[in-house]
Coordinates of C-alpha atoms in Angstrom, one line a residue:
X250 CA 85.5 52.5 50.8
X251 CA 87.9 55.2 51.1
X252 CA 85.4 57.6 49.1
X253 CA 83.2 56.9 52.3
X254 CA 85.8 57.4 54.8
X255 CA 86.7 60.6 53.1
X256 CA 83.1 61.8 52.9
X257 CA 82.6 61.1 56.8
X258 CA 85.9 62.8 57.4
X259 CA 84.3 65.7 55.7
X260 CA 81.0 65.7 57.3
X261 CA 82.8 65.5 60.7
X262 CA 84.8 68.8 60.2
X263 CA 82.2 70.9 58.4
X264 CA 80.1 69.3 62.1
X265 CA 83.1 71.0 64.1
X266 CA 83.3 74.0 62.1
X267 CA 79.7 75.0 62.6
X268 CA 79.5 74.1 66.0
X269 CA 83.0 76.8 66.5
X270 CA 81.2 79.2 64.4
X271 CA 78.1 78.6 66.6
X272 CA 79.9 78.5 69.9
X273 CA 81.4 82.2 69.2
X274 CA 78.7 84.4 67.5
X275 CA 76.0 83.2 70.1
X276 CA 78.4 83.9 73.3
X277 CA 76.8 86.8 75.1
X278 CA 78.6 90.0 76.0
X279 CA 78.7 89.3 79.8
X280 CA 78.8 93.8 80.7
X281 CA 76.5 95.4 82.5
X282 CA 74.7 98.9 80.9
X283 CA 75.1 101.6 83.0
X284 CA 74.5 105.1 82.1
X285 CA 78.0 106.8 82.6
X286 CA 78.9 109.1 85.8
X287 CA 77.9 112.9 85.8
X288 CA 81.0 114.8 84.7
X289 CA 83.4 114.8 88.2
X290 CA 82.4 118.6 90.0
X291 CA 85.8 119.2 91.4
X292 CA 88.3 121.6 90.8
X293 CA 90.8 118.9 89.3
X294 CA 94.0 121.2 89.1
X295 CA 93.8 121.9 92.9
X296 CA 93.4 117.8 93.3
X297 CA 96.1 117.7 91.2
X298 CA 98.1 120.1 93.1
X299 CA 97.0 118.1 96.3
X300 CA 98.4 115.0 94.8
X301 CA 101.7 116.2 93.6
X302 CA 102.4 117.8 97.1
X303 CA 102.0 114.3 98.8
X304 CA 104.2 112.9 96.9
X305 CA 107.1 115.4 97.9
X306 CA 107.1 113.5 101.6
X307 CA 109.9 110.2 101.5
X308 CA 107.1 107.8 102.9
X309 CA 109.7 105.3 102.3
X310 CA 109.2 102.2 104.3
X311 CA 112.1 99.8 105.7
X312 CA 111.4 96.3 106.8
X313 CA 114.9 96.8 109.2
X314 CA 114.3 100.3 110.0
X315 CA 110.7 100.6 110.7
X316 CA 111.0 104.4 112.5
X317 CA 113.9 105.7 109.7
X318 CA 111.2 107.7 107.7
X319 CA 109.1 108.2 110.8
X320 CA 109.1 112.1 110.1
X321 CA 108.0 111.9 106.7
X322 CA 104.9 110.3 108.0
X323 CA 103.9 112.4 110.3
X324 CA 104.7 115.2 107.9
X325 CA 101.9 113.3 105.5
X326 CA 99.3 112.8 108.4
X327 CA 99.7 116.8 109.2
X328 CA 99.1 117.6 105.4
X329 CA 96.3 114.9 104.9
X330 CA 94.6 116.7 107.6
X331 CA 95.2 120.2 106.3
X332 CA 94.0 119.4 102.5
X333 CA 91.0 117.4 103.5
X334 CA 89.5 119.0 106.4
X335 CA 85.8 118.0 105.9
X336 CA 87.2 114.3 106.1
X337 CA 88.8 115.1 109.2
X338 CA 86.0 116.6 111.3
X339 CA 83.4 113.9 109.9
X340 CA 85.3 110.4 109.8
X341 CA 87.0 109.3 113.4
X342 CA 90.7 108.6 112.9
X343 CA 92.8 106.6 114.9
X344 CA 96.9 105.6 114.3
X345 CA 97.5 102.3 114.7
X346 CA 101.4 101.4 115.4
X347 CA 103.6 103.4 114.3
X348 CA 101.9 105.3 111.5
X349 CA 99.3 103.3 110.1
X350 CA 95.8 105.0 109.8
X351 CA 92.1 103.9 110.1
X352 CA 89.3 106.5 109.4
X353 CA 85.5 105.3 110.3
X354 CA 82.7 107.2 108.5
X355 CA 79.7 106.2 110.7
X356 CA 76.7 105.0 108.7
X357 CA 73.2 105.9 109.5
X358 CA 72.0 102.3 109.5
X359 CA 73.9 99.9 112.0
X360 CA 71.9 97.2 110.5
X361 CA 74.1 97.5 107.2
X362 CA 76.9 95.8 106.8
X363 CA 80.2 98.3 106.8
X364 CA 82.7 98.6 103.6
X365 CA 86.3 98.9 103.4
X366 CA 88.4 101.3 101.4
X367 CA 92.0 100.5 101.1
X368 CA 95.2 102.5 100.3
X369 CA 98.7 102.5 101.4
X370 CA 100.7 105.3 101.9
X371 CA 104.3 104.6 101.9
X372 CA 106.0 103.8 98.6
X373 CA 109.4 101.8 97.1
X374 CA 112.7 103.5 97.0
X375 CA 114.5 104.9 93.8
X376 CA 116.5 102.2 92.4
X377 CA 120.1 103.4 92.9
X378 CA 121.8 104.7 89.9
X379 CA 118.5 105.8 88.1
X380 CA 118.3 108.8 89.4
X381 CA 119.5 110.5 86.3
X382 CA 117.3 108.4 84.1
X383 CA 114.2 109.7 86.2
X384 CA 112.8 113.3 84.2
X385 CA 112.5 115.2 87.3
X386 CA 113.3 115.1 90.7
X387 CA 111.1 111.9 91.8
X388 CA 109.8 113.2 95.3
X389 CA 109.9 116.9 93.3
X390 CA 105.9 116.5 93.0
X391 CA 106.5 118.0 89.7
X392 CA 102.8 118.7 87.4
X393 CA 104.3 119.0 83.8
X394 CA 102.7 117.5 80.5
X395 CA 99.0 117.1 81.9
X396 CA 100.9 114.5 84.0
X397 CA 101.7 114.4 88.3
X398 CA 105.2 112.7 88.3
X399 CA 107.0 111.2 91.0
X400 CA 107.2 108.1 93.4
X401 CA 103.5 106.9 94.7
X402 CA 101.7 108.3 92.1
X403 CA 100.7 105.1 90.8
X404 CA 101.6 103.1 94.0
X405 CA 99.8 104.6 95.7
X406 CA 99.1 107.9 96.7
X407 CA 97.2 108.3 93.8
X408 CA 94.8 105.8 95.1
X409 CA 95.1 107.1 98.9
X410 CA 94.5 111.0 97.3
X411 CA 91.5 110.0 95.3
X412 CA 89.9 108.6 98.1
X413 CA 90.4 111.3 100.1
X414 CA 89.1 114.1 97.3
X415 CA 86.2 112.0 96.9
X416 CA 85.0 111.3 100.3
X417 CA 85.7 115.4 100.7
X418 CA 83.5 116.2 98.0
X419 CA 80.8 113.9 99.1
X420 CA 80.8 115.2 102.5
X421 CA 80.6 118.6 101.0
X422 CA 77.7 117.7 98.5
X423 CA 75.9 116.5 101.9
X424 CA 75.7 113.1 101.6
X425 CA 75.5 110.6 104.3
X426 CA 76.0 106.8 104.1
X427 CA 73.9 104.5 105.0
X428 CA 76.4 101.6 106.0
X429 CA 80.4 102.3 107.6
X430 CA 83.0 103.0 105.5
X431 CA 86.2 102.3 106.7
X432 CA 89.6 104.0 105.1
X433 CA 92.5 101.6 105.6
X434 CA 95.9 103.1 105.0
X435 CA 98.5 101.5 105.6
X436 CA 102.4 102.2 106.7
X437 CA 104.4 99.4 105.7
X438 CA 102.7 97.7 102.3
X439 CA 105.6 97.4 100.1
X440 CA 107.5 95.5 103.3
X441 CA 104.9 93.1 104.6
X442 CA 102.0 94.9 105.8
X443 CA 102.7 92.7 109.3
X444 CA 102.9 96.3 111.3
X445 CA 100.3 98.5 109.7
X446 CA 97.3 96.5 107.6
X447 CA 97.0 93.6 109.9
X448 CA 97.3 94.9 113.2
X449 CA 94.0 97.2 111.7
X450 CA 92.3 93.8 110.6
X451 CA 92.7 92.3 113.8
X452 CA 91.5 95.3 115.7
X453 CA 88.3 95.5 113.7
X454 CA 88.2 91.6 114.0
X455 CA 88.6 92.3 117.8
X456 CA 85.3 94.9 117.4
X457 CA 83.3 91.9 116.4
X458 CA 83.3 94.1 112.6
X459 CA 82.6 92.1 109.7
X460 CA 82.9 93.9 106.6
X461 CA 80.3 93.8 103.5
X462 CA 83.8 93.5 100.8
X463 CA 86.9 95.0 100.7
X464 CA 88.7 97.1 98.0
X465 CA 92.6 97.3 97.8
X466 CA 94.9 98.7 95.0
X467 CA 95.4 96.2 92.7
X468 CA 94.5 95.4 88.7
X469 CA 94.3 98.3 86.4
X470 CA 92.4 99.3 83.1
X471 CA 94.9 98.1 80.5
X472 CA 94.6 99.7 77.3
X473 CA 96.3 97.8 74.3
X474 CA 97.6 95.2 76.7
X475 CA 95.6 92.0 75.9
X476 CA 95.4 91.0 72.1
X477 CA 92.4 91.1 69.8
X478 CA 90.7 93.3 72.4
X479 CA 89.9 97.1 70.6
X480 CA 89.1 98.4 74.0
X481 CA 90.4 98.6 77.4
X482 CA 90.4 95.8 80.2
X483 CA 89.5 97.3 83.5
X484 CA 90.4 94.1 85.7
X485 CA 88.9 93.3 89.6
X486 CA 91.3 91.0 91.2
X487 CA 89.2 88.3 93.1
X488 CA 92.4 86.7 94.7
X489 CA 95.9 87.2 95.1
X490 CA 98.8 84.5 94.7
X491 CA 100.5 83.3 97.7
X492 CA 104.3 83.9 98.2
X493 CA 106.9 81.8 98.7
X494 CA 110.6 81.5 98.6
X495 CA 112.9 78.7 100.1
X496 CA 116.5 78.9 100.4
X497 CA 118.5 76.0 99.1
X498 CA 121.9 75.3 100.7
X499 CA 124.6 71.7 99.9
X500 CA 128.1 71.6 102.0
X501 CA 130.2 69.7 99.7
X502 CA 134.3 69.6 101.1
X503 CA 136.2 72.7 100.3
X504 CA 139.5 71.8 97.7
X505 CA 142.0 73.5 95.7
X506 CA 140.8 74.1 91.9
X507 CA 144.0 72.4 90.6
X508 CA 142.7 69.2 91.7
X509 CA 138.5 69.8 91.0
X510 CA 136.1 66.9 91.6
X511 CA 133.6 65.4 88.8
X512 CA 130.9 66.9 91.0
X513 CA 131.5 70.3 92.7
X514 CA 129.0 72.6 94.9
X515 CA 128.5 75.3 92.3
X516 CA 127.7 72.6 89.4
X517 CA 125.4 70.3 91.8
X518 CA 123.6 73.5 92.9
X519 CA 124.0 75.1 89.0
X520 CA 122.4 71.6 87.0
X521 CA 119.1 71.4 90.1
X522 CA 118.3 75.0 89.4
X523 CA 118.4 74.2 85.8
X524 CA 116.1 71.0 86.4
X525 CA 113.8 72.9 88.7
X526 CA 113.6 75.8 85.9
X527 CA 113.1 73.0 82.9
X528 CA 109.8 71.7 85.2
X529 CA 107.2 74.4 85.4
X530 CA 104.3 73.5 88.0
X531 CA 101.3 72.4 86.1
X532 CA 98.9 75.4 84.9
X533 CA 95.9 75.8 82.8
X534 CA 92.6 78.2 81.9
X535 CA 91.2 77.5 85.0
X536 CA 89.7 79.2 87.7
X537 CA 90.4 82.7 87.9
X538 CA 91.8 82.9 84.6
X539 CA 89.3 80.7 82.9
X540 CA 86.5 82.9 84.5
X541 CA 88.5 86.2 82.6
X542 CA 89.4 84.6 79.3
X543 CA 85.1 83.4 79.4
X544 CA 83.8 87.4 79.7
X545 CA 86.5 89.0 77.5
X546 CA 85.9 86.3 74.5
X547 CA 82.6 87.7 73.3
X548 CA 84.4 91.4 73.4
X549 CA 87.4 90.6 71.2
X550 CA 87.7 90.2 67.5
X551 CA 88.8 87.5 64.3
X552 CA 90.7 84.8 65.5
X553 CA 91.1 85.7 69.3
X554 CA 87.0 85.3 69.6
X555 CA 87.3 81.9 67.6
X556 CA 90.0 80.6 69.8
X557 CA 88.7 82.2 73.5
X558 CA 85.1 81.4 72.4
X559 CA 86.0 77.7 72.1
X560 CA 89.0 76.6 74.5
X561 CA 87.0 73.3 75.0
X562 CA 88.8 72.4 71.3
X563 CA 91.4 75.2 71.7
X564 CA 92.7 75.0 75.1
X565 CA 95.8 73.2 74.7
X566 CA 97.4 75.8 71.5
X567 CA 96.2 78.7 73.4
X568 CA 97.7 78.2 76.5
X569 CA 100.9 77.2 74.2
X570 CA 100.4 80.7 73.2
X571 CA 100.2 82.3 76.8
X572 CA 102.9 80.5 78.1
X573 CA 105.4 82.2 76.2
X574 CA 105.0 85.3 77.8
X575 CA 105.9 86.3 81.4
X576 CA 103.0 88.0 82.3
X577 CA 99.9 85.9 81.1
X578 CA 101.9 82.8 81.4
X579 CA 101.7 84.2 85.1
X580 CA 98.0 84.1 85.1
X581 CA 98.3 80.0 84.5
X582 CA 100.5 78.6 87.3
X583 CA 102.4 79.3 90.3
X584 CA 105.5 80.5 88.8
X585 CA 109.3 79.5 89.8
X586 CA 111.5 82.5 89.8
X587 CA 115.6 82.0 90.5
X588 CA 116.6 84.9 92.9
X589 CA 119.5 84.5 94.3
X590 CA 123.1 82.5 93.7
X591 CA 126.0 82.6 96.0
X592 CA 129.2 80.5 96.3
X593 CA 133.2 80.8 96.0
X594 CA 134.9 83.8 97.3
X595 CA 138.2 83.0 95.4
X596 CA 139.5 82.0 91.9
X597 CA 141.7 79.2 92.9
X598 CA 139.3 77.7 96.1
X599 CA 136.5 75.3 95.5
X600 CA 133.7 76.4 97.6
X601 CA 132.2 73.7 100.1
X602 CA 128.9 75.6 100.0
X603 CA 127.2 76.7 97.1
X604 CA 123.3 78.6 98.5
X605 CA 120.5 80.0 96.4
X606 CA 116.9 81.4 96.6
X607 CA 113.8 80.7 95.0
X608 CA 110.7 82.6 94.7
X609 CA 107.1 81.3 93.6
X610 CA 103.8 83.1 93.5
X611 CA 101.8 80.7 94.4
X612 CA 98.7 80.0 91.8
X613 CA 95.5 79.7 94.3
X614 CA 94.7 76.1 94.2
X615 CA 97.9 75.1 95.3
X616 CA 99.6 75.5 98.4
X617 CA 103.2 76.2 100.2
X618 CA 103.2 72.4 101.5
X619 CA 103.0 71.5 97.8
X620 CA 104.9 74.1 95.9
X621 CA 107.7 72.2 98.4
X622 CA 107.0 68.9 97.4
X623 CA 107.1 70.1 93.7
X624 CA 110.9 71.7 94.8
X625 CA 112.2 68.9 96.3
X626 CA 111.4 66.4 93.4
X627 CA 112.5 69.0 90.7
X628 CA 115.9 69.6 92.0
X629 CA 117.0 66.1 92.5
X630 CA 119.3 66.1 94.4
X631 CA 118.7 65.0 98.4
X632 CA 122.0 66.5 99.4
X633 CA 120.5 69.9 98.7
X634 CA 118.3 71.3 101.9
X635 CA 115.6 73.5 101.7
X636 CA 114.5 76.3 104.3
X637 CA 111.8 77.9 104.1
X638 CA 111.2 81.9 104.4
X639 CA 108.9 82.8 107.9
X640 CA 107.3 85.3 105.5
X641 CA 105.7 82.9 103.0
X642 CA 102.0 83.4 103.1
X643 CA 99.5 80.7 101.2
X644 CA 97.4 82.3 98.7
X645 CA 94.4 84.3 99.7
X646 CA 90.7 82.9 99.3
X647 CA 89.0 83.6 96.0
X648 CA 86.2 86.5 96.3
X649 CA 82.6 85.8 94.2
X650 CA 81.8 87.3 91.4
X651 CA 78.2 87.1 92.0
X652 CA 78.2 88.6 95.6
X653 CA 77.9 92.6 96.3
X654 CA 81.0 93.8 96.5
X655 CA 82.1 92.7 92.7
X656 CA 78.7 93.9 91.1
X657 CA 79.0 97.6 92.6
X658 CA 82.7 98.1 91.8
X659 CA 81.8 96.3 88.4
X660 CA 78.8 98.9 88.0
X661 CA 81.3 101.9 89.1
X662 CA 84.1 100.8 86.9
X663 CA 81.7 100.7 84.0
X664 CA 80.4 104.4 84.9
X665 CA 83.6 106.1 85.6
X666 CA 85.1 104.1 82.4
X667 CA 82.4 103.6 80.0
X668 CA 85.0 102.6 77.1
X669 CA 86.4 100.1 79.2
X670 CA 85.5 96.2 79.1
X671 CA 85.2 94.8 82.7
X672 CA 86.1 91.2 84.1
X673 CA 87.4 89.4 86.5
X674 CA 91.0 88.9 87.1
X675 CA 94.6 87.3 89.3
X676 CA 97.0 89.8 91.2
X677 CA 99.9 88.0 90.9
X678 CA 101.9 90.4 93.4
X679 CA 101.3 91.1 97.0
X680 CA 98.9 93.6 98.9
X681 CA 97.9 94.8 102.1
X682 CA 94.2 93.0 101.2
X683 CA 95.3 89.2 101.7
X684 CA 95.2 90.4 105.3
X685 CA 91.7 91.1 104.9
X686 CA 90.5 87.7 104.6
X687 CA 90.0 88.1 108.2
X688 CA 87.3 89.9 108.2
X689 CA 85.3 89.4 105.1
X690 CA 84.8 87.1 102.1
X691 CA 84.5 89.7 99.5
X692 CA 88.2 91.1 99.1
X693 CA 88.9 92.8 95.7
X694 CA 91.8 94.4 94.0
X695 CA 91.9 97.6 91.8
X696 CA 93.1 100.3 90.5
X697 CA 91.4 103.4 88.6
X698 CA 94.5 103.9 86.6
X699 CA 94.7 103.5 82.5
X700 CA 97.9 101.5 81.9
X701 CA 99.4 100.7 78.1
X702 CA 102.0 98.3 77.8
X703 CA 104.7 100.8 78.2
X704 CA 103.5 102.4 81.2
X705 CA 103.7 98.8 83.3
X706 CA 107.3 99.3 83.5
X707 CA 106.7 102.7 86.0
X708 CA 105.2 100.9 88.7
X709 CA 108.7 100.5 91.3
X710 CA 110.2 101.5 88.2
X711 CA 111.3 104.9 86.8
X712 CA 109.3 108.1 85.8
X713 CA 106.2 107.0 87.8
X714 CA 103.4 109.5 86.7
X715 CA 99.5 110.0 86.8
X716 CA 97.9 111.4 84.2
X717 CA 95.8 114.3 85.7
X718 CA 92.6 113.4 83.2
X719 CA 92.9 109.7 84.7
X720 CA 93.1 111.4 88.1
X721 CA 89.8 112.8 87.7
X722 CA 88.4 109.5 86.5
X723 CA 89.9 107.8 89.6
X724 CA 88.3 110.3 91.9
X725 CA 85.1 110.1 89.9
X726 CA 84.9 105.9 90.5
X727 CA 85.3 106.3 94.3
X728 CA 82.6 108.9 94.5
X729 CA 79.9 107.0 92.3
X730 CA 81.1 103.6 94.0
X731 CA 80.5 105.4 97.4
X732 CA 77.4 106.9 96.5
X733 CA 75.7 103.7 94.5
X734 CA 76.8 101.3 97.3
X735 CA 76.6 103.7 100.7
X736 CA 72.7 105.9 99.8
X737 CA 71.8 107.5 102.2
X738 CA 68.4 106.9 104.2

């Protein structure tokens, strides 16, 4: 009897083992062949030189003081029109507000739906006290080390600059598109985008435009990033998560700490942030996440292929696996992040308010009304009140992957980056796009920029820099993606 038992158990998992080994070798590489793009013809030291003098103008945006760089913009609007002066006497420009720009290239076909191209042009400030840590002055525009340094050349003049060049150099070259392209540019991205990117989607809205897809900064071509994959990830964000962040507030009665009760504001307040933390919100591969994990299986190597290549059986221990780091574990679930703590203003007082902040990106899926629910039952405590922030925004629709927009920046990302493995990803942070939604259902979300590990840590952070070769590969995607998607007639 056992012998048999035994001898099925063996049968069974020799079954399961060729069915894995099955599963992974016959998974198709989901990548499209293209033929890489023509070498870039452009003088890329000038561009770089173009570049590094944007960056020497504060474009620092203020969600209290909207007008306190106001100078600085107009300084960039009066050099933008000076460096690219074929763009300026082809595409109409119009400010909208204060300093946000739109820039229509007319199409030859009216019957073809228009395009969007989106940048933003104002950046984060320096983080004080890291001025010294920074190697060069920050707004210096300094070229040094076949790199441009300084604040927005990641985020995102560089994306705003290679636009520009390669709309120039297209113009130049003589080409004419077919459909409208639109340049959206932003003033007030890293603040909201309430005064500059949405007012421009409501006024094309108000046009009666409807735009063909969208493209917005975004994911980036991550080189060493993701384990068990040899060669770069170049990502498209089809969504980004919602924000949200309530503020949590209990009045208990003030006291003097010689006399403390069992229960006081700080430890009531201290022991539900520690229950909310202890309760994630559910997660999973799913959706966007299970659509990435599917294309980038067949592409990886040994054990990652196995495990990718088979999460109906390895679901639960990889995810295990990707929970325990910030950034994928991001990817999985609308994650709860504890921002802010006040109470007490003296030693020897017991405080009779203790408040605190909490921030979610919100996993599309789920929704503000829930991420509440989810609050209120993890804290515990019904004393405690919740308030929500008027900023919180739900998060934004999920864009095809089978529609136009995705195939022709898939097809340009796979010509300007032929190394690079392309699929479909989540922006976990915020950008100008979600506004977008408006006025189309193809919305996407990337950057041309190579990105190791190490270099994640310079977006908003210190020693921001471009690499000049990446520059040109940047400016080399938005010329083939404007000339596979926009031919002329």
């Amino acid at each position: 009897m056992l012998k048999r038992v035994f001898l099925a158990l063996v049968l069974v998992i020799a079954a399961l083992v060729a069915v894995v080994a099955v599963n992974t070798w016959r998974t198709p590489s989901r990548q499209v062949a293209v033929a890489p793009a023509p070498p870039l013809s452009i003088d890329l030291p000038a561009a770089a030189r173009r570049l590094a003098g944007g960056i020497q103008f504060r474009t620092v945006s203020s969600l209290e003081d909207p007008a306190g760089n106001s100078a600085e913009f107009d300084k960039l609007h009066a050099y933008l029109a000076e460096q690219f002066p074929k763009v300026h006497a082809t595409l109409k420009k119009e400010v909208i507000g204060q300093h946000a720009l739109l820039y229509t290239w007319a199409g030859s076909d009216p019957k073809v739906k228009p395009i969007a191209l989106m940048a933003h042009q104002d950046m984060v400030p320096i983080a004080p006290g890291t001025e010294k840590a920074w190697k060069v002055d920050p707004f210096g525009g300094v070229i040094e080390d076949g790199f441009i340094w300084g604040r927005g050349a990641l985020d995102n003049k560089g994306n705003l600059f290679a636009q520009m060049e390669a709309i120039e150099g297209l113009i130049g070259s003589g080409f004419k598109p077919a459909q409208t392209i639109y340049l959206v540019m932003g003033d007030d991205e890293e603040v909201s985008g309430l005064r500059g990117a949405l007012p421009i989607a409501e006024l094309l809205k108000s046009r009666g435009v409807r735009l063909d897809w969208v493209l917005d900064e975004g994911l980036l071509v991550l080189d060493g990033v993701l384990p068990g994959l040899s060669k770069p990830s170049a990502l498209i964000g089809l969504a980004e998560k919602g924000y949200a962040t309530f503020f949590l507030s209990l009045d208990t009665a003030p006291g003097h700490s010689s006399m403390p009760p069992a229960h006081s504001a700080i430890g009531q307040m201290s022991a539900a942030l520690a229950r909310l933390e202890s309760k994630p919100m559910p997660g999973g591969i799913k959706g966007i996440a299970g659509q990435m994990f599917g294309t980038l299986a067949p592409e990886m190597s040994g054990l990652n292929r196995v495990l990718l290549s088979n999460l109906w059986l390895t679901g639960p221990l990889v995810e295990s696996q990707l929970e325990k780091s910030p950034s994928s574990n991001a990817m999985l679930r609308t994650t709860t992040a504890l921002t802010i703590v006040r109470a007490g203003n003296k030693d020897n007082v017991l405080p009779g308010r203790a408040e605190a902040a909490v921030n979610f990106r919100i996993l599309p899926g789920d929704t503000i009304d829930s991420v509440e629910a989810h609050l209120k039952s993890a804290l515990g405590n019904d004393a405690i009140q919740v308030k929500r922030y008027p900023g919180n925004s739900e998060p934004s629709p999920v864009s095809p992957t089978d529609g136009d927009g995705y195939r022709a920046i898939e097809r340009s990302v796979r010509q300007a980056f032929p190394d690079a493995i392309v699929a479909p990803g989540l922006m976990v942070a915020a950008t100008d796009s979600r506004h977008f939604s408006l006025v189309s259902d193809q919305v996407y979300r990337f950057s041309p920029f190579r990105a190791k590990s190490e270099d994640l840590a310079r977006f908003h952070g210190t020693n921001e820099r471009l690499a000049i070769s990446n520059y040109g590969e940047a400016i080399n995607f938005y010329q083939q993606l404007l000339r596979d998607t926009a031919q002329p007639q």
